[in-house]
mmCIF file of C-alpha atoms and ligand atoms in Angstrom:
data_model
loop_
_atom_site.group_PDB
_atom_site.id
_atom_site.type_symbol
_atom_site.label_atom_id
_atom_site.label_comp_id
_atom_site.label_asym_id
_atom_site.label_seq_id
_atom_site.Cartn_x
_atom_site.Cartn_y
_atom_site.Cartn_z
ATOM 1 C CA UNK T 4 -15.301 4.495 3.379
ATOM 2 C CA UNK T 5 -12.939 3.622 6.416
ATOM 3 C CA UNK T 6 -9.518 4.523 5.118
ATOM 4 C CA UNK T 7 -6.361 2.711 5.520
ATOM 5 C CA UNK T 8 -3.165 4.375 6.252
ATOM 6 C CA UNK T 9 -0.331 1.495 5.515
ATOM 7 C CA UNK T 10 3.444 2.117 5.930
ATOM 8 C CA UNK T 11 6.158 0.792 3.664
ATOM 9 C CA UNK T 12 9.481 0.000 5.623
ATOM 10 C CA UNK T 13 11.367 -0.394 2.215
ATOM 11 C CA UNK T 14 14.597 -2.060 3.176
ATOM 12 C CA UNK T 15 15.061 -0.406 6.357
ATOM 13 C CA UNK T 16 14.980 -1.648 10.078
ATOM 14 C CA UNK T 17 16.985 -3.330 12.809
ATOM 15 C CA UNK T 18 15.184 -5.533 16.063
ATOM 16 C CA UNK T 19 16.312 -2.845 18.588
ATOM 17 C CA UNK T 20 14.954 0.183 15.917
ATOM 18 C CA UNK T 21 11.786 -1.763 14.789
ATOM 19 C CA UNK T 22 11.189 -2.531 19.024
ATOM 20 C CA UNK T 23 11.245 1.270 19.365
ATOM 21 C CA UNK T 24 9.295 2.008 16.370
ATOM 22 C CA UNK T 25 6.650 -0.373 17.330
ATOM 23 C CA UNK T 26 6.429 0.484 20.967
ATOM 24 C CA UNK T 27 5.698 3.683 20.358
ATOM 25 C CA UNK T 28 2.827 2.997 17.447
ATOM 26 C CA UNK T 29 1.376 0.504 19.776
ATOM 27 C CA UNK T 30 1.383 2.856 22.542
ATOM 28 C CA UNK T 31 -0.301 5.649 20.242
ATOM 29 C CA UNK T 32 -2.977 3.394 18.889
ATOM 30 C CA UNK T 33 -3.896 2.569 22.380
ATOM 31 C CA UNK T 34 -4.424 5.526 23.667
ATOM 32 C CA UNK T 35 -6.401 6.522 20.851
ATOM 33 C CA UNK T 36 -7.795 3.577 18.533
ATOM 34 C CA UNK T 37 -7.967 4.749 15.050
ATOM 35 C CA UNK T 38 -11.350 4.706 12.847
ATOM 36 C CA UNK T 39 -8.866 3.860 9.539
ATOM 37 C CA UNK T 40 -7.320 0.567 9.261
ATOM 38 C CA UNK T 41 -3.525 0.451 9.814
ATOM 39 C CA UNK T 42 -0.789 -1.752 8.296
ATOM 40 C CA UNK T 43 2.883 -1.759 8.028
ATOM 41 C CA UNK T 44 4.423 -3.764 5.097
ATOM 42 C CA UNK T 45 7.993 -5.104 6.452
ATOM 43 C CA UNK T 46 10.992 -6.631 5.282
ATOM 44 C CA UNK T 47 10.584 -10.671 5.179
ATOM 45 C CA UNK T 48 12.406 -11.473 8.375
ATOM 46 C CA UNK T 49 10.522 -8.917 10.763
ATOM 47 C CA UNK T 50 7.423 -10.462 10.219
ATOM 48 C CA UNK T 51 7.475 -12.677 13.469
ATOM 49 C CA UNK T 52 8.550 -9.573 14.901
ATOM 50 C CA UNK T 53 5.512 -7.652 13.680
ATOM 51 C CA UNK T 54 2.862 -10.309 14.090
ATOM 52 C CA UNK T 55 3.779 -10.250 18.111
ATOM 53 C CA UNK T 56 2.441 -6.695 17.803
ATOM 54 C CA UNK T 57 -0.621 -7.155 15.607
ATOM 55 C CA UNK T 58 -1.516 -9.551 18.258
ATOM 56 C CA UNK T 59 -0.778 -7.520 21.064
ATOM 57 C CA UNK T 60 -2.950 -4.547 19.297
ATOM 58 C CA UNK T 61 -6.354 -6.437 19.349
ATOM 59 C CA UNK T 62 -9.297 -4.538 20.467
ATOM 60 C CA UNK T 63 -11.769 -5.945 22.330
ATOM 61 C CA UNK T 64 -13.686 -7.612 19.343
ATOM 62 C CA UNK T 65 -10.617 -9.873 18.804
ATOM 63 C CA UNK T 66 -9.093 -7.165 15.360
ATOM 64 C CA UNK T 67 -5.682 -6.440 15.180
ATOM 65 C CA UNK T 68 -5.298 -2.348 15.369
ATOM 66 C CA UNK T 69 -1.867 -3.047 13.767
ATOM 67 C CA UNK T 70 -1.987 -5.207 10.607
ATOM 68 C CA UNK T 71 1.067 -7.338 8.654
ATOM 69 C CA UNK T 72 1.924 -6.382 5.257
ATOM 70 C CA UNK T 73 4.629 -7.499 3.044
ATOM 71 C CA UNK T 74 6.131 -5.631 0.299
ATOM 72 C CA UNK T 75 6.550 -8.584 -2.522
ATOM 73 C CA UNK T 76 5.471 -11.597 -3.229
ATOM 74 C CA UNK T 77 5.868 -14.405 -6.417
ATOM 75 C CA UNK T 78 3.481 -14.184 -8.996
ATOM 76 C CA UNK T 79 3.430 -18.532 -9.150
ATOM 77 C CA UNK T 80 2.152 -20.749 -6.326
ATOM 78 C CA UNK T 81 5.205 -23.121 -5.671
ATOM 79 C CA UNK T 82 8.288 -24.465 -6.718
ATOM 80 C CA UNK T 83 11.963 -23.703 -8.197
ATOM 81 C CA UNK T 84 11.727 -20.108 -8.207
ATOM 82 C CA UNK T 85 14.940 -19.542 -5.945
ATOM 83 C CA UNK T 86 14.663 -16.862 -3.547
ATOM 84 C CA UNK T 87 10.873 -15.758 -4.362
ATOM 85 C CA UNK T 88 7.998 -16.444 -1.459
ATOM 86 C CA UNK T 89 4.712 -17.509 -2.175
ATOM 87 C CA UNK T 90 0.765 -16.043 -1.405
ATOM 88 C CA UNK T 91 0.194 -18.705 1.001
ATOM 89 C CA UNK T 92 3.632 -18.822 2.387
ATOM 90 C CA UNK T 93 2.566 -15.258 3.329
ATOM 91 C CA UNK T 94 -0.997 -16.257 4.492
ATOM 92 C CA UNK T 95 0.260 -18.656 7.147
ATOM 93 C CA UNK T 96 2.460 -15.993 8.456
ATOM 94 C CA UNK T 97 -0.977 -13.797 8.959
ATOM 95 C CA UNK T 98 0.180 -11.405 6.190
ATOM 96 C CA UNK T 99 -3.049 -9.005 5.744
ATOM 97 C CA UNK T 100 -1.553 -7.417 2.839
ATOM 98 C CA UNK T 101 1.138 -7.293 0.288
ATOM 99 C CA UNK T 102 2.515 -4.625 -1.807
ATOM 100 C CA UNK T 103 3.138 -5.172 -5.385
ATOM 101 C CA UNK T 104 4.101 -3.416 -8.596
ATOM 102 C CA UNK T 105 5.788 -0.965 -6.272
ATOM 103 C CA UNK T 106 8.037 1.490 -8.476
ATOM 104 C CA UNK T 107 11.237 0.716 -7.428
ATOM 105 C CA UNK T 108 10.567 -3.071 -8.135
ATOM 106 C CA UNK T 109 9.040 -1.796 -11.829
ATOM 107 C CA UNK T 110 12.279 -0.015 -11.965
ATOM 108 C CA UNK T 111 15.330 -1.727 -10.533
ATOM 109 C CA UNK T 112 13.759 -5.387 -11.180
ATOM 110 C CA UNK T 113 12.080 -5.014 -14.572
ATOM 111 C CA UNK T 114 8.545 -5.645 -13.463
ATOM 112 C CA UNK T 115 6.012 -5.140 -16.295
ATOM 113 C CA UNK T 116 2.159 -4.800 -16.007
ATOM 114 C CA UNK T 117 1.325 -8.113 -16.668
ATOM 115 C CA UNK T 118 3.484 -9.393 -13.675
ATOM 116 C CA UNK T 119 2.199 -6.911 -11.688
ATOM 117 C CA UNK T 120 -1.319 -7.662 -12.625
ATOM 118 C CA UNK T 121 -0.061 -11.510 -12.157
ATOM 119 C CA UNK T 122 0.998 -11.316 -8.567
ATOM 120 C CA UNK T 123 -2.156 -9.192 -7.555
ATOM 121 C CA UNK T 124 -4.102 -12.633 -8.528
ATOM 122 C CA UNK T 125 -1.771 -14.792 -6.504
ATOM 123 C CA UNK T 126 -2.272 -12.622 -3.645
ATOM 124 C CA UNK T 127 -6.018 -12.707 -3.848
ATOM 125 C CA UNK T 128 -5.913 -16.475 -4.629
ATOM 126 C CA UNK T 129 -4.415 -16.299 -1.358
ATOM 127 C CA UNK T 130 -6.756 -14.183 0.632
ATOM 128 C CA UNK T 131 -4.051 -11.442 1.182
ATOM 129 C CA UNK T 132 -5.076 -7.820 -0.100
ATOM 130 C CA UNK T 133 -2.419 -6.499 -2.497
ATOM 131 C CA UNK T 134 -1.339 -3.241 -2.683
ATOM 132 C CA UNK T 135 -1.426 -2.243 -6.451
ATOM 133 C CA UNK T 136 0.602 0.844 -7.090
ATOM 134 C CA UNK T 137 1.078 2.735 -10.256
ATOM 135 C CA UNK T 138 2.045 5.993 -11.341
ATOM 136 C CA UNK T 139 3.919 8.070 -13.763
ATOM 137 C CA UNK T 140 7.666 9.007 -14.351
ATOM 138 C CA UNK T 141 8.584 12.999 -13.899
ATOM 139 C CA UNK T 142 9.109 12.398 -17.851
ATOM 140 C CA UNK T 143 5.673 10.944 -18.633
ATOM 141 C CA UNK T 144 4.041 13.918 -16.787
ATOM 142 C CA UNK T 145 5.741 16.493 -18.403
ATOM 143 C CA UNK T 146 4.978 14.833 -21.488
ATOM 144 C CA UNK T 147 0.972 14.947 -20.306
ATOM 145 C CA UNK T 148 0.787 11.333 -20.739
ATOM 146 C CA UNK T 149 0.002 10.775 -16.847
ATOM 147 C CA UNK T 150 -3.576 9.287 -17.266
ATOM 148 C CA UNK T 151 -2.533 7.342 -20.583
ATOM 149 C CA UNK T 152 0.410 5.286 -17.804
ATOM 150 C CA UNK T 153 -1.902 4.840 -15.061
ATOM 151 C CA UNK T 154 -4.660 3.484 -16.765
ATOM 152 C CA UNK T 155 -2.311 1.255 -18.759
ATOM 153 C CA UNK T 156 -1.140 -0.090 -15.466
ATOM 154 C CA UNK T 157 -4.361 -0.595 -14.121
ATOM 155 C CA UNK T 158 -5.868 -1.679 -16.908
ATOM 156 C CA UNK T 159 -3.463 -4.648 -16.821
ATOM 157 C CA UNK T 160 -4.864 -5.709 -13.591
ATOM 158 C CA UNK T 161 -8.324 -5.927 -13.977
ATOM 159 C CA UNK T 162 -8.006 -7.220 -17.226
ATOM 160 C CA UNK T 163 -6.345 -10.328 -15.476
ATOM 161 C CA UNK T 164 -8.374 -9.899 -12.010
ATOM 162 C CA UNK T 165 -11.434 -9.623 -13.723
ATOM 163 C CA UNK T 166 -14.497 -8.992 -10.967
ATOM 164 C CA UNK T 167 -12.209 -10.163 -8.195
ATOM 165 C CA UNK T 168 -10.581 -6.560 -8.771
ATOM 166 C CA UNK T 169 -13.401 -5.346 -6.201
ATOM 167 C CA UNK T 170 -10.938 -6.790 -3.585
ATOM 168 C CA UNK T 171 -7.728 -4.845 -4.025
ATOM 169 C CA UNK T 172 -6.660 -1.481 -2.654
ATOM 170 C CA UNK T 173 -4.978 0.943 -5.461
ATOM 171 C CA UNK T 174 -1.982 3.054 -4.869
ATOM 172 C CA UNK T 175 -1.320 5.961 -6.906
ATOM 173 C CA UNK T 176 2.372 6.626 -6.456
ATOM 174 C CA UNK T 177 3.761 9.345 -8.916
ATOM 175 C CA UNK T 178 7.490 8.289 -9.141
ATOM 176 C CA UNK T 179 7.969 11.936 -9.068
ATOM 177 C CA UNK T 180 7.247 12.336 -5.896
ATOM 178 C CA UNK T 181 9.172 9.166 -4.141
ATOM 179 C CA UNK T 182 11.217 9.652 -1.372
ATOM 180 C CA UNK T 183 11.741 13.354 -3.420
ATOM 181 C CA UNK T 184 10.188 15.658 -0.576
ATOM 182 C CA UNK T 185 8.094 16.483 -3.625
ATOM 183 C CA UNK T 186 4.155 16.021 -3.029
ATOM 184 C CA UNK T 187 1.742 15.575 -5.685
ATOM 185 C CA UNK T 188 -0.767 18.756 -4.895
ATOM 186 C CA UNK T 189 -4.117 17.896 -3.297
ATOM 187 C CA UNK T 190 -5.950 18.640 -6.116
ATOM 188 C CA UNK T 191 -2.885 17.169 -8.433
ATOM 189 C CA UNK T 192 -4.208 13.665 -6.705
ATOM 190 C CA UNK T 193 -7.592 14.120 -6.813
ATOM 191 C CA UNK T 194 -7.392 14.453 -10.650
ATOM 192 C CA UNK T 195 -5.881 11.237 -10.903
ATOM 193 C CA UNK T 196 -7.713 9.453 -8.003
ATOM 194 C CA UNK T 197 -10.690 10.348 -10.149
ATOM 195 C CA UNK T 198 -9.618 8.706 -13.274
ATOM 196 C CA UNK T 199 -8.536 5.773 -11.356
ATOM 197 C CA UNK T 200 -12.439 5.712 -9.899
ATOM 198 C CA UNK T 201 -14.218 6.032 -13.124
ATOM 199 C CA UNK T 202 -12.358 3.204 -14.431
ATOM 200 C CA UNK T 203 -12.738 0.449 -11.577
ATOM 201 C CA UNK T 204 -16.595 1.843 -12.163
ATOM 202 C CA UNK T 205 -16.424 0.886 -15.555
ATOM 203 C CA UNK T 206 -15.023 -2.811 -14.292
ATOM 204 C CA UNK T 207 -17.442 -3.465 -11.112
ATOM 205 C CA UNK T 208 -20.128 -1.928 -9.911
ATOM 206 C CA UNK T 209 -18.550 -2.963 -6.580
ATOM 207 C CA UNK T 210 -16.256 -0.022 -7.591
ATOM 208 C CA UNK T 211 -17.321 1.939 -4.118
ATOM 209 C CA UNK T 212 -15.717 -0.660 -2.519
ATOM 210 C CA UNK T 213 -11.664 -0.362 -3.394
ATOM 211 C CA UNK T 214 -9.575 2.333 -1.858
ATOM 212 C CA UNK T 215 -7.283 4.326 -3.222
ATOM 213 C CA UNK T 216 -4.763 5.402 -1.690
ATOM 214 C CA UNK T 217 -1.763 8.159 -2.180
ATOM 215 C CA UNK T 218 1.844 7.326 -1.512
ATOM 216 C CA UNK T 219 4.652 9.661 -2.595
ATOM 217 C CA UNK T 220 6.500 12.101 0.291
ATOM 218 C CA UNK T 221 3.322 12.311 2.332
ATOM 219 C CA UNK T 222 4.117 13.450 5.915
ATOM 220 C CA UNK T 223 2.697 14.614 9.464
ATOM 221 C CA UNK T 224 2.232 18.135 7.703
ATOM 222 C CA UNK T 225 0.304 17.529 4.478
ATOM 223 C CA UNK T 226 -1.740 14.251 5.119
ATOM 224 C CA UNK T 227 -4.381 15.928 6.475
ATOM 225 C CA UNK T 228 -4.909 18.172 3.261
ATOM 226 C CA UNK T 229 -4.420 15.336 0.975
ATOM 227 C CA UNK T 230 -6.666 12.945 2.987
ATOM 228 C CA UNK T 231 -9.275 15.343 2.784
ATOM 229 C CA UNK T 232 -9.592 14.978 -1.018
ATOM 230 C CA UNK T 233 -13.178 12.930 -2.066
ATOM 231 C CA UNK T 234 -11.290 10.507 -3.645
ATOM 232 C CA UNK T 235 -7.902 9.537 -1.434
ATOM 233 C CA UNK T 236 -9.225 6.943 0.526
ATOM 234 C CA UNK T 237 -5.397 6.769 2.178
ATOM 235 C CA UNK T 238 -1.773 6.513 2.417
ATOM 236 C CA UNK T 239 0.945 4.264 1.612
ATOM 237 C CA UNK T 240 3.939 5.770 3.268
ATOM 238 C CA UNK T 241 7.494 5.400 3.177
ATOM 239 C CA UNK T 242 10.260 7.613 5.255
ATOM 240 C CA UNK T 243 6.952 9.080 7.688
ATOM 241 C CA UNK T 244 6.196 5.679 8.243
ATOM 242 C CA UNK T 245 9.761 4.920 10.207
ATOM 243 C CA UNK T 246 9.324 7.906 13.007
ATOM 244 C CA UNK T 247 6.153 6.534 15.163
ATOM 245 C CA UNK T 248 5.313 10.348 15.984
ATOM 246 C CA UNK T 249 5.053 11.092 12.146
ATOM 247 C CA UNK T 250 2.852 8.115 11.325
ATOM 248 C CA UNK T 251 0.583 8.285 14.711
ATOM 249 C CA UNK T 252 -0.146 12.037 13.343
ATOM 250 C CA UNK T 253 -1.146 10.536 9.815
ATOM 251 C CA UNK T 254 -3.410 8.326 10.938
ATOM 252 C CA UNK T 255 -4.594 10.568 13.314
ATOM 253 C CA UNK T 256 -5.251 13.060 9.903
ATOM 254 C CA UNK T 257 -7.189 9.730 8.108
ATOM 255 C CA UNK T 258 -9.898 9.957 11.129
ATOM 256 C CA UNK T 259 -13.359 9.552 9.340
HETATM 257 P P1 LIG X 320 8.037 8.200 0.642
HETATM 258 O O1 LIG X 320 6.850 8.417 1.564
HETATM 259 O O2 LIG X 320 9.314 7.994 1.383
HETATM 260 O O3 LIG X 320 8.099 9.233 -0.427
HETATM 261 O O4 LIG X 320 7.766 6.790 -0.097
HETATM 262 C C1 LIG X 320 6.543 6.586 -0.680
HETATM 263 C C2 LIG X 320 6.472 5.168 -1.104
HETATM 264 O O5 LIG X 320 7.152 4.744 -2.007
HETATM 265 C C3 LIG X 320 5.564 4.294 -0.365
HETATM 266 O O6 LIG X 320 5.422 3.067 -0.995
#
């Protein structure tokens, strides 16, 4: 399966920094086009700013070596929901994807499973590929109760996704290992990656089809090891994803 190595911004970024940033990624992906797809999910207001690169990093067939992604979006299509943005608000800005049900918005903007698994189905009502991340506390780990919490959370989504859940891309994000310097081990992953297979199997027999990625303090020096893993079909990544040497050498490691 092509792999897709996607970078989350968070809140971070300035024009002048995200110029830099983007020069240099552009610069890298020239010289050497990548076999994985690439995104990176930006704050709202850089995404005219982004979308001048994605253009600018067509190949010859006319696809963007550089994709958009956001990193929210409302779970309803329109109206007074102050301060939200809709699917197709993002879809006419040429969003490719959209994160959702990342950890900090579970955590610092009470987002439960069912709205998680509510704006997945605007963003494929859309045509944008969400993002779905789950993953366990430090607590719920210790406690052994890691597969019971991702499988609750991604039960939720195909439950309301139904067959369209052939579409998304999964991220397994231990909260753990966040922006900790902490890595979930290689095989750590793979354990859960597993899991996470054998239950989209159980939901489509298109279940070849969805990647899952890994997000959670991987960097330049262990993507390789973790992207070599049957089951991590790529990265969502955060701090590596702001240094363009750091990222180029990630997706350089998600070569097929
Ligand atoms: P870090 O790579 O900074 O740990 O962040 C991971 C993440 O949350 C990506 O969504």
């Amino acid at each position: 399966m092509k792999k897709l190595i996607a970078g989350n911004w968070k809140m971070n970024g300035k024009f002048g920094q995200n110029t830099a940033l983007l020069d240099a990624v552009l610069a890298g992906l020239k010289e050497k086009p990548p076999t994985c797809g690439v995104a990176v999910c930006v704050p709202f207001p850089y995404f005219v700013q982004v979308q001048d690169y994605q253009d600018r990093s067509r190949d010859e067939s006319g696809n963007p070596m550089l994709s958009l992604g956001a990193q929210d979006v409302s779970a309803h299509e329109a109206g007074a929901y102050t301060g939200e943005v809709a699917a197709s608000m993002l879809k006419e800005l040429t969003v490719s994807y959209v994160i959702v049900g990342h950890s900090e918005r579970r955590q610092y903007h009470g987002e439960t499973d069912q709205l998680v698994a509510d704006k997945t189905k605007a963003a494929l009502a859309a045509g944008i590929t969400p993002i779905v991340c789950i993953g366990e506390t430090l607590a719920e780990r210790e406690a052994g109760h890691t597969e019971e919490v991702v499988k609750r959370q991604l039960a939720a989504v195909i439950h309301t996704n139904g067959h369209c859940i052939s579409e998304i891309v999964v991220a397994y994000e231990p909260v753990w290992a966040i922006g900790t310097g902490k890595t979930a081990s290689p095989q750590e992953a793979q354990a859960v990656h597993a899991v996470l297979r054998a239950q989209l199997k159980a939901a489509t027999d298109q279940f070849a089809r969805v990647k899952i990625l890994y997000g959670g303090s991987m960097n330049a020096a262990n993507a390789a090891s973790l992207l070599a893993q049957p089951d991590i079909d790529g990265g969502l990544i955060g701090g590596a994803s702001l240094k363009a040497p750091d990222f180029l050498t990630i997706i350089a490691a998600a070569q097929n």
